[in-house]
Short mmCIF file of C-alpha atoms in Angstrom, two decimals:
data_model
loop_
_atom_site.label_atom_id
_atom_site.label_comp_id
_atom_site.label_asym_id
_atom_site.label_seq_id
_atom_site.Cartn_x
_atom_site.Cartn_y
_atom_site.Cartn_z
CA MET A 1 101.80 -172.01 93.92
CA LEU A 2 100.02 -169.46 91.84
CA GLU A 3 101.46 -165.95 92.04
CA GLU A 4 98.74 -163.48 92.77
CA THR A 5 100.08 -160.63 90.74
CA GLY A 6 101.43 -162.65 87.83
CA PRO A 7 104.87 -162.14 86.30
CA GLU A 8 106.25 -158.63 86.71
CA TRP A 9 107.08 -158.14 83.09
CA LEU A 10 103.37 -158.39 82.25
CA SER A 11 102.80 -155.10 84.01
CA GLU A 12 106.23 -153.56 83.73
CA GLU A 13 106.75 -150.76 81.34
CA VAL A 14 108.23 -151.88 78.07
CA LYS A 15 111.60 -150.20 77.45
CA THR A 16 113.74 -150.22 74.39
CA GLY A 17 117.08 -150.78 76.17
CA THR A 18 118.88 -149.84 73.05
CA THR A 19 121.79 -148.71 71.02
CA ILE A 20 121.06 -146.02 68.47
CA ILE A 21 123.47 -143.99 66.39
CA ALA A 22 123.24 -141.39 63.64
CA ILE A 23 126.11 -139.85 61.72
CA GLU A 24 126.43 -137.25 59.04
CA PHE A 25 128.52 -137.66 55.94
CA ASN A 26 129.15 -135.44 52.97
CA GLY A 27 125.76 -135.45 51.26
CA GLY A 28 123.57 -137.29 53.76
CA VAL A 29 123.19 -139.23 56.99
CA VAL A 30 123.29 -142.83 58.13
CA LEU A 31 121.16 -144.01 61.09
CA GLY A 32 121.51 -147.34 62.85
CA SER A 33 119.79 -149.21 65.65
CA ASP A 34 119.61 -152.62 67.28
CA SER A 35 116.27 -154.45 67.55
CA ARG A 36 115.71 -155.55 71.15
CA VAL A 37 112.69 -154.47 73.21
CA SER A 38 112.67 -155.60 76.83
CA ALA A 39 110.12 -155.57 79.66
CA GLY A 40 112.11 -156.22 82.83
CA ASP A 41 114.14 -159.37 82.17
CA SER A 42 112.05 -160.56 79.27
CA VAL A 43 112.63 -159.69 75.62
CA VAL A 44 109.24 -158.70 74.26
CA ASN A 45 110.24 -158.15 70.64
CA ARG A 46 113.57 -159.19 69.15
CA VAL A 47 113.05 -157.68 65.71
CA MET A 48 111.75 -154.18 66.33
CA ASN A 49 112.80 -151.49 63.90
CA LYS A 50 113.64 -148.47 66.02
CA LEU A 51 114.30 -146.20 63.06
CA SER A 52 110.98 -144.48 62.50
CA PRO A 53 110.24 -142.24 59.51
CA LEU A 54 109.16 -138.69 60.26
CA HIS A 55 109.15 -137.69 56.60
CA ASP A 56 110.55 -138.99 53.30
CA LYS A 57 114.07 -137.85 54.06
CA ILE A 58 113.92 -137.43 57.83
CA TYR A 59 114.10 -140.35 60.25
CA CYS A 60 114.31 -140.60 64.00
CA ALA A 61 115.85 -143.25 66.22
CA LEU A 62 113.87 -144.32 69.30
CA SER A 63 115.18 -145.15 72.76
CA GLY A 64 113.84 -145.25 76.30
CA SER A 65 110.23 -146.14 76.99
CA ALA A 66 108.77 -147.85 73.92
CA ALA A 67 105.31 -146.35 74.31
CA ASP A 68 106.58 -142.80 74.87
CA ALA A 69 109.05 -142.94 71.99
CA GLN A 70 106.56 -144.44 69.52
CA THR A 71 103.94 -141.88 70.45
CA ILE A 72 106.31 -138.93 70.11
CA ALA A 73 107.42 -140.20 66.70
CA GLU A 74 103.82 -140.56 65.52
CA MET A 75 102.83 -137.14 66.78
CA VAL A 76 105.78 -135.46 65.10
CA ASN A 77 105.11 -137.42 61.89
CA TYR A 78 101.61 -135.94 61.86
CA GLN A 79 102.76 -132.44 62.72
CA LEU A 80 105.46 -132.55 60.02
CA ASP A 81 102.90 -133.69 57.45
CA VAL A 82 100.71 -130.71 58.24
CA HIS A 83 103.71 -128.38 58.25
CA SER A 84 104.99 -129.58 54.89
CA ILE A 85 101.56 -129.12 53.33
CA GLU A 86 101.38 -125.61 54.76
CA ILE A 87 104.77 -124.52 53.41
CA ASP A 88 104.27 -126.58 50.22
CA LYS A 89 107.83 -127.92 50.44
CA ASP A 90 109.78 -130.72 52.03
CA PRO A 91 110.43 -129.80 55.67
CA ARG A 92 113.85 -129.02 57.05
CA VAL A 93 115.51 -131.47 59.40
CA ARG A 94 115.83 -128.70 61.95
CA SER A 95 112.02 -128.28 61.92
CA ALA A 96 111.51 -131.96 62.65
CA ALA A 97 114.07 -131.85 65.44
CA THR A 98 112.44 -128.74 66.89
CA LEU A 99 109.04 -130.44 66.94
CA VAL A 100 110.52 -133.42 68.78
CA ARG A 101 112.35 -131.10 71.15
CA ASN A 102 109.20 -129.14 71.94
CA ILE A 103 107.37 -132.27 73.06
CA SER A 104 110.38 -133.63 74.97
CA TYR A 105 110.86 -130.36 76.80
CA LYS A 106 107.24 -129.58 77.58
CA TYR A 107 106.55 -133.03 79.02
CA LYS A 108 110.02 -133.75 80.30
CA GLU A 109 108.81 -134.80 83.76
CA GLU A 110 106.31 -137.31 82.42
CA LEU A 111 108.14 -138.78 79.47
CA SER A 112 111.21 -140.96 79.45
CA ALA A 113 112.25 -141.28 75.84
CA HIS A 114 115.17 -139.94 73.83
CA LEU A 115 114.91 -139.50 70.08
CA ILE A 116 117.80 -138.75 67.73
CA VAL A 117 116.56 -136.94 64.60
CA ALA A 118 118.57 -137.16 61.38
CA GLY A 119 117.89 -136.50 57.72
CA TRP A 120 118.72 -134.63 54.56
CA ASP A 121 117.26 -131.39 53.28
CA ARG A 122 118.11 -129.19 50.35
CA ARG A 123 119.28 -126.24 52.40
CA ASP A 124 121.82 -127.75 54.80
CA GLY A 125 122.41 -131.27 53.46
CA GLY A 126 122.77 -134.09 55.95
CA GLN A 127 122.16 -133.16 59.59
CA VAL A 128 122.00 -135.01 62.92
CA PHE A 129 120.24 -133.53 65.96
CA ALA A 130 120.19 -134.79 69.54
CA THR A 131 117.07 -133.93 71.58
CA LEU A 132 117.90 -135.44 74.97
CA ASN A 133 115.74 -134.05 77.78
CA GLY A 134 114.56 -131.17 75.65
CA LEU A 135 117.78 -129.68 74.32
CA LEU A 136 118.39 -129.22 70.61
CA THR A 137 121.90 -129.51 69.32
CA ARG A 138 123.32 -130.29 65.93
CA GLN A 139 126.24 -132.71 66.04
CA PRO A 140 128.35 -134.52 63.44
CA PHE A 141 127.22 -137.77 65.04
CA ALA A 142 125.09 -138.83 68.01
CA VAL A 143 124.76 -142.07 69.96
CA GLY A 144 122.02 -142.91 72.42
CA GLY A 145 120.38 -145.61 74.46
CA SER A 146 121.74 -147.88 77.16
CA GLY A 147 124.33 -149.42 74.86
CA SER A 148 125.84 -146.11 73.89
CA SER A 149 127.88 -145.87 77.09
CA TYR A 150 129.99 -148.82 75.95
CA VAL A 151 130.93 -147.29 72.64
CA TYR A 152 131.68 -143.66 73.36
CA GLY A 153 135.39 -144.46 73.30
CA TYR A 154 135.10 -146.21 69.96
CA VAL A 155 133.11 -143.49 68.21
CA ASP A 156 135.26 -140.70 69.62
CA ALA A 157 138.43 -142.39 68.42
CA GLU A 158 137.26 -143.69 65.04
CA TYR A 159 135.07 -140.90 63.70
CA ARG A 160 136.55 -138.93 60.87
CA ARG A 161 135.00 -136.09 58.91
CA ASN A 162 134.14 -136.46 55.23
CA MET A 163 133.65 -140.21 55.14
CA ASN A 164 131.66 -141.49 52.21
CA LYS A 165 128.40 -143.43 52.50
CA GLU A 166 129.91 -146.93 52.54
CA GLU A 167 132.49 -146.00 55.18
CA CYS A 168 129.73 -144.48 57.31
CA GLN A 169 127.59 -147.60 57.03
CA GLN A 170 130.54 -149.75 58.08
CA PHE A 171 131.29 -147.40 60.98
CA VAL A 172 127.68 -147.59 62.15
CA LEU A 173 127.66 -151.39 61.85
CA ASN A 174 130.87 -151.71 63.84
CA THR A 175 129.53 -149.46 66.58
CA LEU A 176 126.24 -151.34 66.82
CA SER A 177 128.00 -154.69 66.88
CA LEU A 178 130.36 -153.65 69.67
CA ALA A 179 127.53 -152.19 71.74
CA MET A 180 125.28 -155.23 71.27
CA ASN A 181 128.11 -157.47 72.44
CA ARG A 182 128.52 -155.60 75.70
CA ASP A 183 125.07 -154.29 76.56
CA GLY A 184 122.54 -156.81 77.86
CA SER A 185 119.61 -154.67 76.78
CA SER A 186 120.73 -154.38 73.15
CA GLY A 187 120.77 -157.18 70.64
CA GLY A 188 119.01 -158.90 67.78
CA VAL A 189 119.58 -157.59 64.29
CA ALA A 190 120.86 -154.24 63.06
CA TYR A 191 118.73 -151.83 61.08
CA ILE A 192 120.50 -149.22 58.95
CA VAL A 193 118.89 -146.31 57.10
CA SER A 194 120.95 -144.23 54.67
CA ILE A 195 119.47 -140.94 53.50
CA ASP A 196 120.94 -138.76 50.80
CA GLU A 197 119.75 -136.47 48.06
CA HIS A 198 118.77 -139.28 45.72
CA SER A 199 117.33 -142.00 47.91
CA THR A 200 116.36 -143.34 51.31
CA GLU A 201 117.64 -146.86 51.75
CA GLU A 202 116.56 -149.22 54.57
CA LYS A 203 118.63 -152.31 55.29
CA VAL A 204 118.55 -155.14 57.80
CA ILE A 205 121.77 -156.89 58.78
CA LEU A 206 121.04 -160.23 60.41
CA GLY A 207 122.90 -161.42 63.50
CA ASN A 208 125.42 -163.67 61.84
CA ASP A 209 126.30 -161.05 59.23
CA LEU A 210 127.32 -158.45 61.80
CA PRO A 211 131.03 -157.57 61.98
CA THR A 212 132.93 -159.72 64.49
CA PHE A 213 135.79 -158.77 66.74
CA PHE A 214 138.59 -160.48 68.59
CA ASP A 215 136.39 -162.56 70.86
CA GLN A 216 134.20 -164.16 68.20
CA MET B 1 81.30 -136.55 58.38
CA ALA B 2 81.25 -137.77 61.96
CA LEU B 3 84.56 -138.87 63.39
CA SER B 4 85.14 -142.54 64.12
CA ASN B 5 85.63 -141.98 67.83
CA VAL B 6 82.07 -140.88 68.42
CA LEU B 7 81.69 -142.43 71.85
CA GLU B 8 84.73 -140.71 73.27
CA THR B 9 86.30 -137.60 71.79
CA PRO B 10 89.96 -137.55 72.74
CA VAL B 11 91.34 -134.28 74.05
CA PRO B 12 94.45 -133.06 72.25
CA GLY B 13 97.84 -133.70 73.80
CA PHE B 14 98.75 -135.83 76.78
CA ASN B 15 96.22 -136.17 79.57
CA PHE B 16 97.79 -136.68 82.97
CA ASP B 17 94.69 -136.00 85.08
CA ASN B 18 94.62 -139.48 86.51
CA ALA B 19 98.26 -139.41 87.57
CA ALA B 20 97.46 -136.95 90.36
CA ARG B 21 94.47 -139.01 91.44
CA ASN B 22 96.55 -142.19 91.50
CA SER B 23 99.31 -140.77 93.65
CA ALA B 24 96.67 -139.39 96.01
CA LEU B 25 95.11 -142.85 96.22
CA GLU B 26 98.47 -144.44 96.97
CA GLY B 27 98.84 -142.11 99.92
CA LEU B 28 95.51 -143.25 101.36
CA PHE B 29 96.53 -146.87 101.76
CA ASP B 30 98.76 -147.94 104.67
CA GLY B 31 102.27 -148.76 103.60
CA GLY B 32 101.54 -147.60 100.05
CA GLN B 33 100.12 -151.02 99.12
CA THR B 34 97.29 -150.22 96.76
CA PRO B 35 94.94 -153.14 96.03
CA LYS B 36 96.17 -155.14 93.05
CA PRO B 37 93.78 -155.78 90.19
CA LEU B 38 92.88 -159.40 89.54
CA LYS B 39 94.65 -160.92 86.55
CA THR B 40 93.27 -163.84 84.62
CA GLY B 41 96.56 -165.74 84.18
CA THR B 42 96.37 -166.66 80.57
CA THR B 43 98.05 -168.05 77.52
CA ILE B 44 97.15 -166.38 74.24
CA ALA B 45 98.94 -166.70 70.92
CA GLY B 46 98.65 -165.62 67.32
CA VAL B 47 100.24 -166.67 64.03
CA VAL B 48 100.11 -165.18 60.54
CA PHE B 49 99.78 -167.91 57.90
CA LYS B 50 99.44 -167.95 54.14
CA ASP B 51 95.78 -167.04 53.88
CA GLY B 52 95.17 -165.13 57.10
CA VAL B 53 95.67 -165.12 60.84
CA VAL B 54 95.07 -167.77 63.53
CA LEU B 55 94.46 -166.67 67.13
CA GLY B 56 94.36 -169.03 70.08
CA ALA B 57 93.61 -168.78 73.80
CA ASP B 58 93.06 -170.95 76.84
CA THR B 59 89.77 -170.63 78.75
CA ARG B 60 90.68 -170.45 82.43
CA ALA B 61 89.92 -167.38 84.51
CA THR B 62 91.40 -167.47 88.02
CA SER B 63 90.62 -165.50 91.14
CA SER B 64 93.74 -166.04 93.28
CA GLU B 65 94.01 -169.83 93.64
CA VAL B 66 90.48 -170.71 92.59
CA VAL B 67 89.40 -171.21 89.00
CA ALA B 68 86.56 -168.75 88.67
CA ASP B 69 85.51 -169.59 85.12
CA LYS B 70 86.42 -172.76 83.25
CA MET B 71 85.02 -171.64 79.94
CA CYS B 72 85.86 -167.98 79.77
CA ALA B 73 86.02 -166.41 76.32
CA LYS B 74 89.30 -164.58 75.81
CA ILE B 75 89.01 -164.02 72.09
CA HIS B 76 86.87 -160.94 71.59
CA TYR B 77 85.05 -159.82 68.47
CA ILE B 78 86.16 -156.45 67.17
CA ALA B 79 84.91 -156.45 63.57
CA PRO B 80 83.89 -159.22 61.13
CA ASN B 81 87.49 -159.31 59.95
CA ILE B 82 89.29 -158.45 63.21
CA TYR B 83 89.48 -160.40 66.48
CA CYS B 84 91.40 -159.61 69.64
CA CYS B 85 92.82 -161.82 72.42
CA GLY B 86 93.19 -160.20 75.80
CA ALA B 87 95.53 -160.87 78.72
CA GLY B 88 95.84 -158.94 81.95
CA THR B 89 93.01 -157.57 84.04
CA ALA B 90 89.82 -159.27 82.83
CA ALA B 91 87.55 -156.25 83.22
CA ASP B 92 89.99 -153.97 81.40
CA THR B 93 90.41 -156.26 78.40
CA GLU B 94 86.65 -156.80 78.17
CA LYS B 95 85.72 -153.14 78.31
CA THR B 96 88.54 -151.93 76.08
CA THR B 97 87.69 -154.38 73.34
CA GLU B 98 83.98 -153.59 73.58
CA LEU B 99 84.71 -149.88 73.27
CA LEU B 100 86.95 -150.50 70.28
CA SER B 101 84.35 -152.70 68.62
CA SER B 102 81.63 -150.07 69.04
CA ASN B 103 83.81 -147.33 67.65
CA LEU B 104 84.77 -149.40 64.63
CA THR B 105 81.15 -150.36 63.94
CA ILE B 106 80.21 -146.69 63.94
CA PHE B 107 83.10 -145.99 61.59
CA SER B 108 81.97 -148.80 59.27
CA LEU B 109 78.44 -147.49 59.14
CA ASN B 110 79.62 -143.96 58.53
CA SER B 111 82.11 -144.70 55.81
CA GLY B 112 80.75 -147.89 54.28
CA ARG B 113 84.16 -149.58 54.58
CA HIS B 114 85.49 -152.52 56.51
CA PRO B 115 87.88 -151.24 59.17
CA ARG B 116 91.58 -151.91 58.72
CA VAL B 117 93.56 -153.67 61.42
CA VAL B 118 96.00 -150.78 61.65
CA MET B 119 93.10 -148.46 62.49
CA ALA B 120 92.04 -150.68 65.38
CA VAL B 121 95.62 -150.72 66.60
CA ASN B 122 95.94 -146.96 66.45
CA ILE B 123 92.71 -146.37 68.38
CA LEU B 124 93.79 -148.88 71.04
CA GLN B 125 97.24 -147.44 71.33
CA ASP B 126 95.82 -143.92 71.66
CA MET B 127 93.58 -144.94 74.51
CA LEU B 128 96.06 -147.10 76.41
CA TYR B 129 98.78 -144.49 76.12
CA ARG B 130 96.47 -141.79 77.38
CA TYR B 131 95.81 -143.85 80.51
CA ARG B 132 99.51 -144.30 81.19
CA GLY B 133 99.38 -148.02 81.95
CA GLN B 134 96.51 -147.75 84.44
CA ILE B 135 94.42 -149.93 82.10
CA GLY B 136 96.02 -153.34 82.53
CA ALA B 137 95.26 -154.79 79.13
CA SER B 138 97.81 -156.62 76.96
CA LEU B 139 96.10 -157.34 73.68
CA ILE B 140 96.87 -159.37 70.59
CA LEU B 141 94.99 -158.05 67.57
CA GLY B 142 94.75 -160.10 64.42
CA GLY B 143 92.81 -159.56 61.26
CA VAL B 144 92.63 -159.59 57.49
CA ASP B 145 91.89 -156.50 55.47
CA CYS B 146 92.45 -155.19 51.96
CA THR B 147 96.14 -154.59 52.70
CA GLY B 148 96.87 -158.12 53.87
CA ASN B 149 97.06 -160.30 56.99
CA HIS B 150 98.20 -158.52 60.13
CA LEU B 151 99.07 -159.44 63.70
CA TYR B 152 99.80 -156.73 66.26
CA THR B 153 100.33 -156.61 69.99
CA VAL B 154 99.51 -153.58 72.13
CA GLY B 155 100.99 -153.38 75.62
CA PRO B 156 99.34 -151.78 78.65
CA TYR B 157 101.47 -148.66 78.34
CA GLY B 158 100.63 -148.20 74.69
CA SER B 159 103.59 -149.74 72.88
CA VAL B 160 102.82 -151.48 69.59
CA ASN B 161 104.69 -154.39 68.00
CA LYS B 162 103.92 -155.81 64.61
CA VAL B 163 105.23 -159.38 64.32
CA PRO B 164 104.36 -162.53 62.39
CA PHE B 165 103.83 -164.64 65.52
CA LEU B 166 103.56 -163.96 69.23
CA ALA B 167 102.25 -165.09 72.59
CA MET B 168 101.17 -163.11 75.66
CA GLY B 169 99.96 -163.79 79.16
CA SER B 170 101.49 -165.63 82.10
CA GLY B 171 102.01 -168.76 80.01
CA ASP B 172 103.61 -166.97 77.12
CA LEU B 173 107.21 -168.04 77.63
CA ALA B 174 106.22 -171.69 77.21
CA ALA B 175 104.04 -170.90 74.19
CA LEU B 176 106.73 -168.74 72.62
CA GLY B 177 109.16 -171.65 72.71
CA ILE B 178 106.81 -173.75 70.59
CA LEU B 179 106.15 -170.87 68.22
CA GLU B 180 109.84 -170.03 67.78
CA ASP B 181 110.54 -173.66 66.94
CA GLY B 182 107.63 -174.32 64.61
CA PHE B 183 106.94 -171.05 62.85
CA LYS B 184 107.68 -170.65 59.15
CA PRO B 185 106.41 -167.92 56.83
CA ASP B 186 103.38 -168.88 54.69
CA LEU B 187 102.18 -171.87 56.68
CA GLU B 188 99.14 -173.83 55.50
CA LEU B 189 95.89 -173.51 57.46
CA GLU B 190 96.01 -176.89 59.19
CA LYS B 191 99.66 -176.54 60.12
CA ALA B 192 99.00 -173.07 61.52
CA LYS B 193 96.07 -174.30 63.64
CA GLU B 194 98.18 -177.16 64.96
CA LEU B 195 101.03 -174.80 65.79
CA VAL B 196 98.77 -172.46 67.74
CA ARG B 197 97.11 -175.38 69.49
CA ASP B 198 100.50 -176.76 70.50
CA ALA B 199 101.60 -173.37 71.75
CA ILE B 200 98.53 -172.89 73.93
CA HIS B 201 98.85 -176.47 75.13
CA ALA B 202 102.42 -175.79 76.24
CA GLY B 203 101.20 -172.73 78.11
CA ILE B 204 98.46 -174.75 79.80
CA MET B 205 100.87 -177.48 80.85
CA SER B 206 103.54 -175.17 82.18
CA ASP B 207 101.51 -172.41 83.79
CA LEU B 208 99.10 -172.70 86.70
CA GLY B 209 97.10 -169.70 85.60
CA SER B 210 96.19 -171.23 82.23
CA GLY B 211 94.14 -174.32 81.64
CA ASN B 212 90.96 -176.05 80.61
CA ASN B 213 89.99 -175.80 76.96
CA ILE B 214 91.62 -174.24 73.92
CA ASP B 215 89.75 -171.77 71.71
CA ILE B 216 90.90 -171.05 68.18
CA CYS B 217 89.82 -168.29 65.83
CA VAL B 218 90.79 -168.43 62.15
CA ILE B 219 90.43 -165.23 60.15
CA THR B 220 90.73 -165.24 56.36
CA ARG B 221 89.47 -163.11 53.50
CA GLN B 222 86.33 -165.23 53.48
CA GLY B 223 85.55 -164.42 57.09
CA ALA B 224 86.22 -165.57 60.61
CA ASP B 225 85.77 -169.04 62.05
CA TYR B 226 85.59 -168.96 65.85
CA ILE B 227 86.00 -172.56 67.02
CA ARG B 228 85.08 -172.71 70.65
CA PRO B 229 86.28 -175.05 72.01
CA TYR B 230 88.83 -176.30 69.50
CA GLN B 231 90.04 -178.85 71.94
CA GLU B 232 88.48 -179.80 75.24
CA SER B 233 90.54 -180.54 78.29
CA GLU B 234 91.01 -184.27 78.97
CA TYR B 235 90.56 -183.56 82.67
CA LYS B 236 86.83 -183.03 82.59
CA ASP B 237 84.81 -183.82 85.67
CA ASN B 238 81.69 -185.97 85.55
CA ARG B 239 79.59 -184.19 88.11
CA LYS B 240 75.89 -184.69 87.52
CA MET B 241 75.13 -181.08 88.53
CA LYS B 242 71.61 -182.11 89.46
CA TYR B 243 70.93 -182.60 93.12
CA LYS B 244 67.17 -183.08 93.23
CA TYR B 245 65.86 -186.10 95.13
CA ARG B 246 62.43 -187.63 94.68
CA SER B 247 60.02 -187.08 97.56
CA GLY B 248 60.12 -189.86 100.13
CA THR B 249 63.90 -190.29 100.00
CA THR B 250 64.07 -188.91 103.51
CA SER B 251 61.45 -190.44 105.81
CA VAL B 252 59.27 -188.15 107.97
CA LEU B 253 59.55 -189.09 111.67
CA THR B 254 57.22 -186.53 113.34
CA GLU B 255 54.98 -183.70 112.18
CA GLU B 256 53.76 -180.73 114.24
CA VAL B 257 51.43 -177.94 113.04
CA VAL B 258 51.46 -174.63 114.99
CA PRO B 259 49.01 -171.98 113.73
CA LEU B 260 50.41 -168.42 113.90
CA GLN B 261 48.33 -165.91 115.92
CA LEU B 262 48.00 -162.83 113.73
CA GLU B 263 45.74 -159.80 114.14
CA VAL B 264 44.77 -157.21 111.58
CA VAL B 265 46.56 -153.98 112.51
CA GLN B 266 45.68 -151.66 109.65
CA GLU B 267 43.49 -151.89 106.59
CA THR B 268 43.75 -149.48 103.64
CA VAL B 269 41.89 -149.55 100.34
CA GLN B 270 43.46 -148.07 97.17
CA GLN B 271 41.14 -147.38 94.27
CA MET B 272 42.37 -148.78 90.98
CA ASP B 273 41.74 -146.53 88.02
CA THR B 274 39.95 -148.78 85.54
CA ALA B 275 38.62 -146.05 83.27
#
């Protein structure tokens, strides 16, 4: 019997049920995300990179509604480009986060996306900003998305100040792996971006290379 | 220089005008059940191969349980190097792709360049996002430009995914199974066409809303080859479609002539200007 309206996921809003994390280390930041995009019960894209560049050394992590998050990231990318041409310098991470916050706050009723902004600038080094619902706060690390609820305990217990880049990357990988194991809306592969003074490095860690825990 | 979006200048920022109208409309209908737009029930798929992109689609358009069009064209022309498959509300996909095609043609004429696939995607995403999902069009855009072979999907809310292979429409889960199994990077042309054909075929077999023939469109640097139909359905009917009978087939039993009584009521003369 033919359904008149067709499958729901065809018309349902596409969400990035997600796990995203960003942490600051001495000299830079590391961002991480999973890669699952769902529309209702269906996975629409299993390899989406949710770490979106806002500038050479500033990235943001997307969560919530895919369309809203992608659009905010693109708008801020454009605004940051104009801003950096105007000041004739690389923009500060705080500027990028403020631009994201301004959009999130002004349209908070209509939008449902949360972006974590992280990057490196010459003035304050590595910084991580959370912009949930229109606030702007600098934190040593931030987690977001539906999978973050499952790993708050882990990050709170395991985070230490002054880790180096490799330890941070491992910490991010562990967090993502744990969250993807527990959260139905997170999964796929892990994307990691490490930003420091010298370089911006993007990496993909495939499913079978993710760290495993007691039950695997 | 004129902007590319000549037919429709977008206003800056987010435009939520229609949201108020829509919630007002919902209040007008009893029980909040607004009329649902008709969907075409579809299987469309696309694959990036070594030399370009292959797009495929079925050709059935349904109106509830009846097949309204057995040979509907779901692969739309956007530019000589870009084609677009549409799933969702038929009118929306048709109009959206026509608008996009016009805008890109104007851009081509203005700048003297072939449009890039990413430009088409950005314009589409702009428009669909601005309408907040009210335009029910899920589109697969594929094309070849100077930067390479690209395949994108744009959802009705404006989300964009760039992937090497994908399927959309009501039959997409069946098609995706075939694609996941058979896809490899850098396929040859014939293998890629077979893969897309198999994927659409799976969608046709497993989904009531997809059926009839399979259309394929191959886009390479040399140009686009729109093969319609690539494969015809084996379940064709043999209706003659001509129902004229020669005179005398039905015999005349009786004949009666009744002249109508008419009288002239009014007579007017209008001069014709023949100068």
